[in-house]
Short mmCIF file of C-alpha atoms and ligand atoms in Angstrom, two decimals:
data_model
loop_
_atom_site.label_atom_id
_atom_site.label_comp_id
_atom_site.label_asym_id
_atom_site.label_seq_id
_atom_site.Cartn_x
_atom_site.Cartn_y
_atom_site.Cartn_z
CA MET A 1 0.52 -18.73 -9.33
CA ASP A 2 1.61 -20.78 -12.25
CA HIS A 3 2.73 -18.78 -15.20
CA ARG A 4 4.35 -19.14 -18.54
CA GLY A 5 6.59 -16.36 -19.71
CA ARG A 6 6.16 -13.24 -17.68
CA THR A 7 3.17 -13.06 -15.39
CA GLY A 8 0.66 -10.58 -14.17
CA GLY A 9 -2.85 -8.87 -12.59
CA CYS A 10 -4.57 -6.47 -9.81
CA ARG A 11 -6.91 -3.65 -8.41
CA THR A 12 -7.60 -1.55 -5.35
CA THR A 13 -10.49 -1.82 -2.91
CA ARG A 14 -10.40 1.58 -1.33
CA ARG A 15 -13.41 3.32 0.16
CA PRO A 16 -16.19 1.47 -1.60
CA PRO A 17 -19.04 4.00 -1.95
CA ARG A 18 -18.14 6.01 -4.96
CA PRO A 19 -19.33 9.58 -4.67
CA ALA A 20 -20.60 11.38 -7.74
CA ARG A 21 -17.47 12.17 -9.64
CA ALA A 22 -16.02 15.16 -7.88
CA PRO A 23 -13.83 17.55 -9.80
CA THR A 24 -10.64 15.59 -9.59
CA VAL A 25 -8.07 18.29 -9.61
CA LEU A 26 -8.38 20.31 -6.44
CA LEU A 27 -5.24 22.19 -6.79
CA LEU A 28 -2.86 21.87 -9.64
CA ALA A 29 0.75 22.88 -9.80
CA LEU A 30 0.78 25.24 -6.90
CA LEU A 31 4.15 26.88 -6.86
CA ALA A 32 5.23 27.15 -3.27
CA LEU A 33 8.27 29.07 -2.25
CA ALA A 34 9.99 26.25 -0.58
CA ALA A 35 11.91 26.62 2.62
CA GLY A 36 9.82 25.20 5.41
CA THR A 37 6.51 25.44 3.59
CA ALA A 38 5.71 21.78 4.19
CA CYS A 39 2.33 21.77 5.86
CA ARG A 40 2.53 18.04 6.39
CA ARG A 41 5.27 16.19 8.09
CA ASP A 42 5.70 13.81 5.18
CA ALA A 43 6.49 16.57 2.76
CA GLY A 44 10.23 16.09 2.77
CA THR A 45 11.25 19.70 2.46
CA PRO A 46 14.85 20.48 1.59
CA ALA A 47 16.30 23.77 2.65
CA ARG A 48 16.50 25.63 -0.67
CA ALA A 49 14.91 24.29 -3.78
CA PRO A 50 11.56 25.73 -4.86
CA LYS A 51 8.88 23.13 -4.51
CA LEU A 52 5.95 22.40 -6.80
CA GLU A 53 2.87 20.76 -5.37
CA ALA A 54 -0.32 19.30 -6.77
CA GLY A 55 -3.20 17.44 -5.17
CA PHE A 56 -6.25 15.65 -6.47
CA LEU A 57 -8.65 12.88 -5.56
CA ALA A 58 -8.67 9.62 -7.47
CA MET A 59 -10.26 6.18 -7.28
CA GLY A 60 -13.36 7.10 -5.36
CA GLY A 61 -11.76 9.61 -3.03
CA ILE A 62 -8.14 8.71 -2.31
CA PRO A 63 -6.18 11.93 -1.80
CA ILE A 64 -3.09 12.09 -4.01
CA HIS A 65 -0.25 14.55 -3.45
CA VAL A 66 2.57 15.04 -5.89
CA ARG A 67 5.65 17.16 -5.23
CA ALA A 68 8.78 18.04 -7.12
CA TRP A 69 11.70 20.30 -6.40
CA ASP A 70 13.98 22.27 -8.69
CA ALA A 71 11.43 21.64 -11.40
CA ASP A 72 9.93 23.30 -14.43
CA PRO A 73 6.25 24.05 -13.59
CA VAL A 74 5.05 23.23 -17.10
CA ALA A 75 6.78 19.84 -17.14
CA PHE A 76 5.48 19.18 -13.64
CA ALA A 77 1.87 20.04 -14.52
CA ALA A 78 2.02 17.80 -17.59
CA ALA A 79 3.45 14.91 -15.54
CA VAL A 80 0.74 15.30 -12.89
CA ASP A 81 -1.96 15.40 -15.54
CA GLY A 82 -0.57 12.28 -17.18
CA PHE A 83 -0.55 10.56 -13.79
CA ARG A 84 -4.18 11.51 -13.13
CA VAL A 85 -5.24 10.05 -16.48
CA GLU A 86 -3.12 6.95 -15.83
CA LEU A 87 -4.87 6.40 -12.47
CA GLU A 88 -8.25 6.56 -14.20
CA ARG A 89 -7.07 3.91 -16.63
CA GLN A 90 -5.73 1.75 -13.80
CA GLU A 91 -9.00 2.02 -11.91
CA SER A 92 -10.92 0.95 -14.98
CA ILE A 93 -8.70 -2.15 -15.11
CA LEU A 94 -8.18 -3.03 -11.47
CA SER A 95 -11.30 -1.95 -9.58
CA VAL A 96 -13.20 -4.87 -8.11
CA HIS A 97 -16.16 -2.51 -7.61
CA ARG A 98 -16.57 -1.57 -11.27
CA ALA A 99 -18.60 -4.00 -13.33
CA GLY A 100 -16.62 -3.64 -16.55
CA SER A 101 -13.10 -3.62 -15.12
CA THR A 102 -10.63 -6.31 -16.19
CA LEU A 103 -10.54 -7.65 -12.66
CA SER A 104 -14.32 -7.79 -12.33
CA ARG A 105 -14.52 -9.62 -15.65
CA LEU A 106 -11.80 -12.00 -14.54
CA ASN A 107 -13.53 -12.64 -11.22
CA GLY A 108 -16.78 -13.33 -13.05
CA ALA A 109 -15.31 -15.36 -15.90
CA GLY A 110 -16.16 -18.75 -14.38
CA GLY A 111 -12.70 -20.11 -15.12
CA ALA A 112 -12.34 -18.73 -18.64
CA ALA A 113 -9.12 -16.98 -19.69
CA VAL A 114 -9.42 -13.19 -19.79
CA PRO A 115 -7.04 -10.95 -21.80
CA VAL A 116 -5.03 -8.55 -19.65
CA ALA A 117 -2.72 -5.63 -20.47
CA PRO A 118 1.07 -6.05 -20.13
CA ASP A 119 1.35 -3.74 -17.11
CA THR A 120 -1.46 -5.58 -15.35
CA LEU A 121 0.33 -8.84 -16.01
CA ALA A 122 3.52 -7.34 -14.59
CA LEU A 123 1.68 -6.22 -11.44
CA LEU A 124 0.21 -9.69 -10.99
CA GLU A 125 3.71 -11.10 -11.32
CA LEU A 126 4.92 -8.76 -8.56
CA ALA A 127 2.00 -9.76 -6.36
CA ALA A 128 2.74 -13.44 -6.95
CA GLU A 129 6.37 -12.91 -5.98
CA CYS A 130 5.37 -11.17 -2.74
CA ALA A 131 2.89 -13.95 -1.99
CA ALA A 132 5.59 -16.60 -2.45
CA GLU A 133 8.17 -14.65 -0.46
CA THR A 134 5.83 -14.17 2.51
CA GLY A 135 4.68 -17.78 2.58
CA GLY A 136 1.20 -16.68 1.54
CA ALA A 137 0.73 -14.08 4.31
CA PHE A 138 0.18 -11.65 1.44
CA ASP A 139 -2.33 -13.30 -0.84
CA PRO A 140 -4.44 -11.40 -3.38
CA THR A 141 -6.97 -14.25 -3.51
CA VAL A 142 -8.31 -13.57 0.03
CA GLY A 143 -11.48 -12.02 -1.48
CA PRO A 144 -13.92 -14.76 -0.39
CA LEU A 145 -12.62 -14.49 3.19
CA LEU A 146 -12.98 -10.72 3.12
CA ALA A 147 -16.52 -11.21 1.86
CA ALA A 148 -17.30 -13.55 4.77
CA TRP A 149 -16.11 -10.94 7.27
CA LYS A 150 -17.95 -8.11 5.54
CA GLU A 151 -21.08 -10.19 5.73
CA ALA A 152 -20.38 -10.75 9.43
CA ALA A 153 -20.08 -7.00 9.96
CA ARG A 154 -23.53 -6.57 8.39
CA SER A 155 -25.20 -9.35 10.39
CA GLY A 156 -23.24 -8.82 13.61
CA VAL A 157 -22.44 -12.53 13.78
CA GLU A 158 -18.97 -14.01 13.20
CA PRO A 159 -18.65 -16.41 10.27
CA THR A 160 -18.98 -20.07 11.22
CA ALA A 161 -15.97 -22.39 10.99
CA GLU A 162 -17.66 -24.05 7.98
CA ARG A 163 -18.11 -20.72 6.22
CA ILE A 164 -14.44 -19.86 6.80
CA ALA A 165 -13.28 -23.30 5.65
CA ALA A 166 -15.37 -23.02 2.48
CA ALA A 167 -13.92 -19.58 1.70
CA ARG A 168 -10.37 -20.75 2.44
CA ALA A 169 -10.70 -23.57 -0.06
CA SER A 170 -10.64 -21.02 -2.89
CA VAL A 171 -7.68 -19.03 -1.53
CA GLY A 172 -4.16 -19.51 -2.91
CA MET A 173 -2.07 -18.17 -5.77
CA GLN A 174 -1.68 -21.69 -7.20
CA ARG A 175 -5.28 -21.21 -8.39
CA VAL A 176 -4.26 -18.23 -10.56
CA HIS A 177 -2.89 -19.06 -14.02
CA ALA A 178 -1.24 -16.44 -16.17
CA ASP A 179 -0.09 -16.83 -19.72
CA ASP A 180 2.10 -14.09 -21.12
CA ASP A 181 2.22 -13.70 -24.87
CA GLY A 182 5.46 -11.71 -24.48
CA ARG A 183 4.22 -8.68 -26.45
CA SER A 184 0.74 -7.29 -26.03
CA GLY A 185 -0.08 -8.74 -22.62
CA GLY A 186 -1.58 -12.15 -22.18
CA THR A 187 -4.39 -13.92 -20.41
CA VAL A 188 -5.23 -14.84 -16.85
CA ARG A 189 -7.51 -17.62 -15.69
CA LEU A 190 -8.80 -18.24 -12.17
CA GLU A 191 -9.93 -21.63 -10.91
CA PRO A 192 -13.52 -20.99 -9.76
CA PRO A 193 -14.57 -19.81 -7.26
CA THR A 194 -11.24 -18.02 -6.73
CA THR A 195 -11.21 -14.23 -7.11
CA LEU A 196 -8.40 -11.67 -7.31
CA ASP A 197 -8.20 -8.43 -5.35
CA LEU A 198 -4.96 -6.48 -5.65
CA GLY A 199 -5.96 -3.86 -3.05
CA GLY A 200 -3.05 -4.89 -0.83
CA ILE A 201 -0.43 -3.90 -3.42
CA ALA A 202 -2.08 -1.50 -5.87
CA LYS A 203 -1.81 1.73 -3.93
CA GLY A 204 1.95 1.41 -3.53
CA TRP A 205 2.29 0.46 -7.19
CA PHE A 206 0.31 3.55 -8.21
CA ALA A 207 2.76 5.71 -6.26
CA ASP A 208 5.56 4.10 -8.30
CA LEU A 209 3.71 4.91 -11.53
CA GLY A 210 3.49 8.55 -10.44
CA LEU A 211 7.20 8.70 -9.65
CA ALA A 212 8.04 7.17 -13.02
CA ARG A 213 6.15 10.03 -14.67
CA LEU A 214 8.03 12.68 -12.68
CA ARG A 215 11.34 11.08 -13.59
CA ALA A 216 10.38 10.75 -17.24
CA ALA A 217 9.56 14.48 -17.24
CA GLY A 218 13.14 15.19 -16.21
CA LEU A 219 12.35 16.24 -12.64
CA ARG A 220 15.26 15.48 -10.36
CA ARG A 221 13.60 15.19 -6.97
CA GLY A 222 10.03 14.00 -6.62
CA LEU A 223 7.52 12.56 -4.23
CA VAL A 224 4.13 10.92 -4.67
CA GLU A 225 1.82 10.21 -1.78
CA LEU A 226 -1.30 8.18 -2.29
CA GLY A 227 -3.62 7.87 0.68
CA GLY A 228 -0.64 7.77 3.03
CA ASP A 229 1.57 5.48 0.92
CA LEU A 230 4.62 7.38 -0.23
CA SER A 231 7.32 6.94 -2.87
CA ALA A 232 10.15 9.41 -3.42
CA TYR A 233 13.49 9.90 -5.17
CA ASP A 234 16.25 12.45 -5.32
CA ASP A 235 18.54 12.13 -8.34
CA ARG A 236 20.41 15.39 -7.72
CA PRO A 237 24.18 15.34 -7.19
CA GLN A 238 23.65 16.24 -3.53
CA PRO A 239 20.46 14.49 -2.54
CA GLU A 240 18.65 15.41 0.66
CA PRO A 241 16.60 13.02 2.76
CA PHE A 242 12.81 13.00 2.95
CA ARG A 243 11.21 13.22 6.37
CA VAL A 244 8.18 10.96 6.56
CA GLY A 245 5.69 11.09 9.42
CA VAL A 246 4.93 7.67 10.89
CA ARG A 247 1.24 7.58 11.75
CA ASP A 248 0.06 6.86 15.25
CA PRO A 249 -2.57 4.09 15.27
CA SER A 250 -4.17 5.48 18.41
CA ARG A 251 -4.54 9.03 17.02
CA THR A 252 -5.47 8.98 13.35
CA ASP A 253 -4.15 12.48 12.73
CA GLY A 254 -1.14 12.08 15.00
CA PHE A 255 2.40 10.84 14.44
CA LEU A 256 4.59 8.45 16.41
CA GLY A 257 7.70 9.99 14.99
CA THR A 258 9.57 10.73 11.81
CA LEU A 259 11.48 8.48 9.45
CA ALA A 260 14.25 10.00 7.34
CA ILE A 261 14.68 8.21 4.01
CA ASP A 262 16.90 8.90 1.02
CA GLY A 263 14.30 7.60 -1.41
CA GLY A 264 12.20 4.52 -2.03
CA SER A 265 8.84 3.94 -0.43
CA VAL A 266 7.19 4.05 2.96
CA VAL A 267 3.81 2.40 3.43
CA THR A 268 1.68 2.00 6.53
CA SER A 269 -0.85 -0.74 7.17
CA GLY A 270 -2.86 -0.47 10.32
CA ASP A 271 -5.90 -1.75 12.12
CA TYR A 272 -7.32 1.72 12.67
CA GLU A 273 -8.37 3.11 9.31
CA ARG A 274 -10.56 0.47 7.88
CA GLY A 275 -12.03 -2.71 9.21
CA TYR A 276 -15.20 -4.40 10.29
CA ASP A 277 -17.27 -4.23 13.45
CA VAL A 278 -18.76 -7.56 14.39
CA GLY A 279 -20.86 -7.86 17.51
CA GLY A 280 -19.24 -4.78 19.05
CA ARG A 281 -15.68 -5.88 18.23
CA HIS A 282 -13.47 -4.23 15.65
CA PHE A 283 -11.72 -6.47 13.13
CA ASN A 284 -8.86 -5.67 10.83
CA HIS A 285 -9.53 -5.33 7.09
CA ILE A 286 -6.43 -7.44 6.55
CA ILE A 287 -7.19 -11.14 6.61
CA ASP A 288 -4.81 -13.90 7.66
CA PRO A 289 -5.20 -16.34 4.76
CA ARG A 290 -3.93 -19.19 6.95
CA SER A 291 -6.54 -18.90 9.69
CA GLY A 292 -9.18 -17.18 7.59
CA ARG A 293 -9.56 -14.63 10.38
CA PRO A 294 -8.72 -10.92 10.53
CA ALA A 295 -5.06 -10.25 11.35
CA SER A 296 -4.76 -9.48 15.03
CA GLY A 297 -1.09 -9.35 15.99
CA LEU A 298 -0.07 -5.77 15.37
CA ARG A 299 -1.67 -2.34 15.62
CA ALA A 300 0.28 -1.00 12.66
CA VAL A 301 3.30 -1.52 10.44
CA THR A 302 5.17 1.25 8.64
CA LEU A 303 7.44 -0.45 6.14
CA GLN A 304 10.23 0.89 3.96
CA ALA A 305 11.27 -0.85 0.73
CA PRO A 306 12.74 0.18 -2.64
CA THR A 307 9.36 0.36 -4.40
CA GLY A 308 5.82 1.23 -3.37
CA ALA A 309 4.38 -2.02 -4.68
CA ARG A 310 6.78 -4.08 -2.63
CA ALA A 311 6.41 -1.89 0.48
CA ASP A 312 2.61 -2.09 0.24
CA ALA A 313 2.48 -5.87 -0.14
CA LEU A 314 5.08 -6.51 2.56
CA ALA A 315 3.36 -4.13 5.02
CA THR A 316 0.16 -6.13 4.57
CA ALA A 317 2.14 -9.37 5.00
CA VAL A 318 3.85 -8.23 8.20
CA MET A 319 0.44 -7.24 9.63
CA VAL A 320 -0.63 -10.83 8.98
CA LEU A 321 2.58 -12.38 10.31
CA GLY A 322 2.39 -10.48 13.59
CA GLU A 323 5.26 -9.37 15.81
CA ARG A 324 7.35 -12.53 16.11
CA ASP A 325 7.07 -13.90 12.58
CA GLY A 326 6.99 -10.42 11.05
CA TRP A 327 10.23 -9.53 12.84
CA ALA A 328 11.87 -12.76 11.64
CA PHE A 329 10.67 -12.08 8.09
CA LEU A 330 12.15 -8.56 8.19
CA ALA A 331 15.45 -9.92 9.52
CA ARG A 332 15.82 -12.13 6.44
CA THR A 333 14.61 -9.46 3.98
CA PRO A 334 17.51 -7.03 3.56
CA ASP A 335 15.73 -4.48 1.38
CA ALA A 336 12.85 -3.94 3.84
CA GLY A 337 12.82 -2.26 7.24
CA ALA A 338 9.91 -1.38 9.47
CA VAL A 339 8.49 0.38 12.49
CA LEU A 340 6.15 -2.07 14.18
CA VAL A 341 3.48 -0.84 16.56
CA VAL A 342 2.60 -3.59 19.01
CA GLY A 343 -0.42 -3.45 21.28
CA ASP A 344 1.13 -4.16 24.69
CA PRO A 345 -0.81 -3.57 27.91
CA ALA A 346 2.49 -3.27 29.82
CA ALA A 347 3.80 -0.41 27.65
CA PRO A 348 3.04 3.31 28.08
CA ASP A 349 -0.40 4.02 26.51
CA GLY A 350 -0.55 0.32 25.63
CA LEU A 351 1.75 0.77 22.62
CA ARG A 352 5.24 -0.61 22.12
CA ILE A 353 7.29 0.61 19.14
CA ARG A 354 9.80 -1.79 17.65
CA VAL A 355 12.17 -0.53 14.96
CA THR A 356 14.29 -2.85 12.79
CA PRO A 357 18.06 -2.21 13.17
CA ASP A 358 18.47 -0.69 9.68
CA LEU A 359 15.98 2.08 10.50
CA ARG A 360 16.98 2.86 14.09
CA GLU A 361 19.24 5.74 13.18
CA ARG A 362 16.60 7.04 10.82
CA PHE A 363 13.61 6.97 13.15
CA GLU A 364 13.08 9.92 15.47
CA PRO A 365 10.21 9.28 17.89
CA ASP A 366 7.98 12.13 19.00
CA ALA A 367 8.91 13.25 22.52
CA ALA A 368 5.62 11.85 23.86
CA ARG A 369 6.40 8.43 22.35
CA ARG A 370 10.03 8.07 23.39
CA ALA A 371 9.14 5.91 26.37
CA SER A 372 7.26 3.49 24.08
CA LEU A 373 10.40 2.56 22.11
CA ASP A 374 11.35 -1.08 22.61
CA PRO A 375 15.06 -1.04 23.48
CA SER A 376 15.64 -4.74 22.79
CA PRO A 377 17.91 -5.57 19.81
P1 ADP B 1 -4.49 -0.07 3.65
O1 ADP B 1 -3.48 0.75 2.96
O2 ADP B 1 -5.88 0.39 3.46
O3 ADP B 1 -4.17 -0.39 5.08
P2 ADP B 1 -3.44 -2.54 2.80
O4 ADP B 1 -2.37 -2.21 1.86
O5 ADP B 1 -3.03 -2.98 4.14
O6 ADP B 1 -4.51 -1.40 2.87
O7 ADP B 1 -4.32 -3.66 2.14
C1 ADP B 1 -5.59 -3.96 2.59
C2 ADP B 1 -6.40 -4.54 1.46
O8 ADP B 1 -5.72 -5.65 0.93
C3 ADP B 1 -7.73 -5.07 1.91
O9 ADP B 1 -8.71 -4.09 1.81
C4 ADP B 1 -7.95 -6.23 0.96
O10 ADP B 1 -8.45 -5.76 -0.26
C5 ADP B 1 -6.59 -6.75 0.73
N1 ADP B 1 -6.16 -7.78 1.67
C6 ADP B 1 -6.63 -8.12 2.90
N2 ADP B 1 -5.91 -9.11 3.45
C7 ADP B 1 -4.94 -9.41 2.54
C8 ADP B 1 -3.90 -10.35 2.51
N3 ADP B 1 -3.65 -11.18 3.52
N4 ADP B 1 -3.12 -10.37 1.41
C9 ADP B 1 -3.33 -9.54 0.37
N5 ADP B 1 -4.30 -8.63 0.32
C10 ADP B 1 -5.10 -8.55 1.41
MG1 MG B 2 -0.71 -3.28 1.62
#
């Protein structure tokens, strides 16, 4: 992306059909008497502190869980409410499924500059950085390729080489031009027929926005989980780790093991949750912008990084890069670590688990998955 001043833009493409607006808040500020009350493995339960919990659905049905410990329930409820309203605002900006959203207007602007809010510009900047850093494996302009594969899923016929080549011609962040006015936002312009879809980074970024609200409310230990993407912090003098369940791509409600983190974000990208069926074959919803085809190297990546936005984008990128290039990328990226799940017919249950050195001490495999751990350095 070329940009003057600071840059920016984004949106999420979660479950497309939007149900009639369900009551968003399912359960607000439920005061749980802590010790061991975590009903989910990713709850990160410390031994003593009382825990506050809230859950709601946002953005067409993504389950959001917010937790805080040692916290004032009133401050917590206000922070959660602010976060819920913030997510509604973000959806109205970033959704590529909503006609009036900033991103939809940008995608339909035919090359005209569209005004964008400062935070949207900042998100686009982050996305552009991740795109550059991953050599374009993460690329928020893959929309036309995604569209070709969605069309294929409908017709049952794979896109032709010509169709893929035509879609690829509009992919690349150099076709996105942002102009920051330094104060109230700026404008973004796309070279037609390029489109932007920030679904590969937005969910993690939203988790960061939630954490920022907990921190601003004075809460000292907090956690936000958004459709499986998790961000957490513990600012107390004696912080305790969070235990995060690493999902098992072969059992959607199962876990491969547990990752203990002190804070930051853990995001999983996998081939199991979403994707396209074409002619009886299942294809990943993550597209390799270089080949124009669905990513096929890895079953899943669970990636840890300091922020949700970065973890989300890099998890998508490592899915695209595959085992060898993804491993090399992680080796030269000191602030990211990952648990890679490799489809390997020679491994037990056809799954091999490869953990980057920085996370080895922190990853505890489930007993049933111990034999799948790749012992190589
Ligand atoms: P999930 O959390 O659902 O696994 P990801 O964070 O892996 O989602 O992102 C998948 C979404 O990102 C896709 O639905 C699509 O909108 C977008 N996307 C697909 N391929 C890429 C890519 N190579 N780079 C950036 N975004 C992508
Ligand atoms: Mg992602």
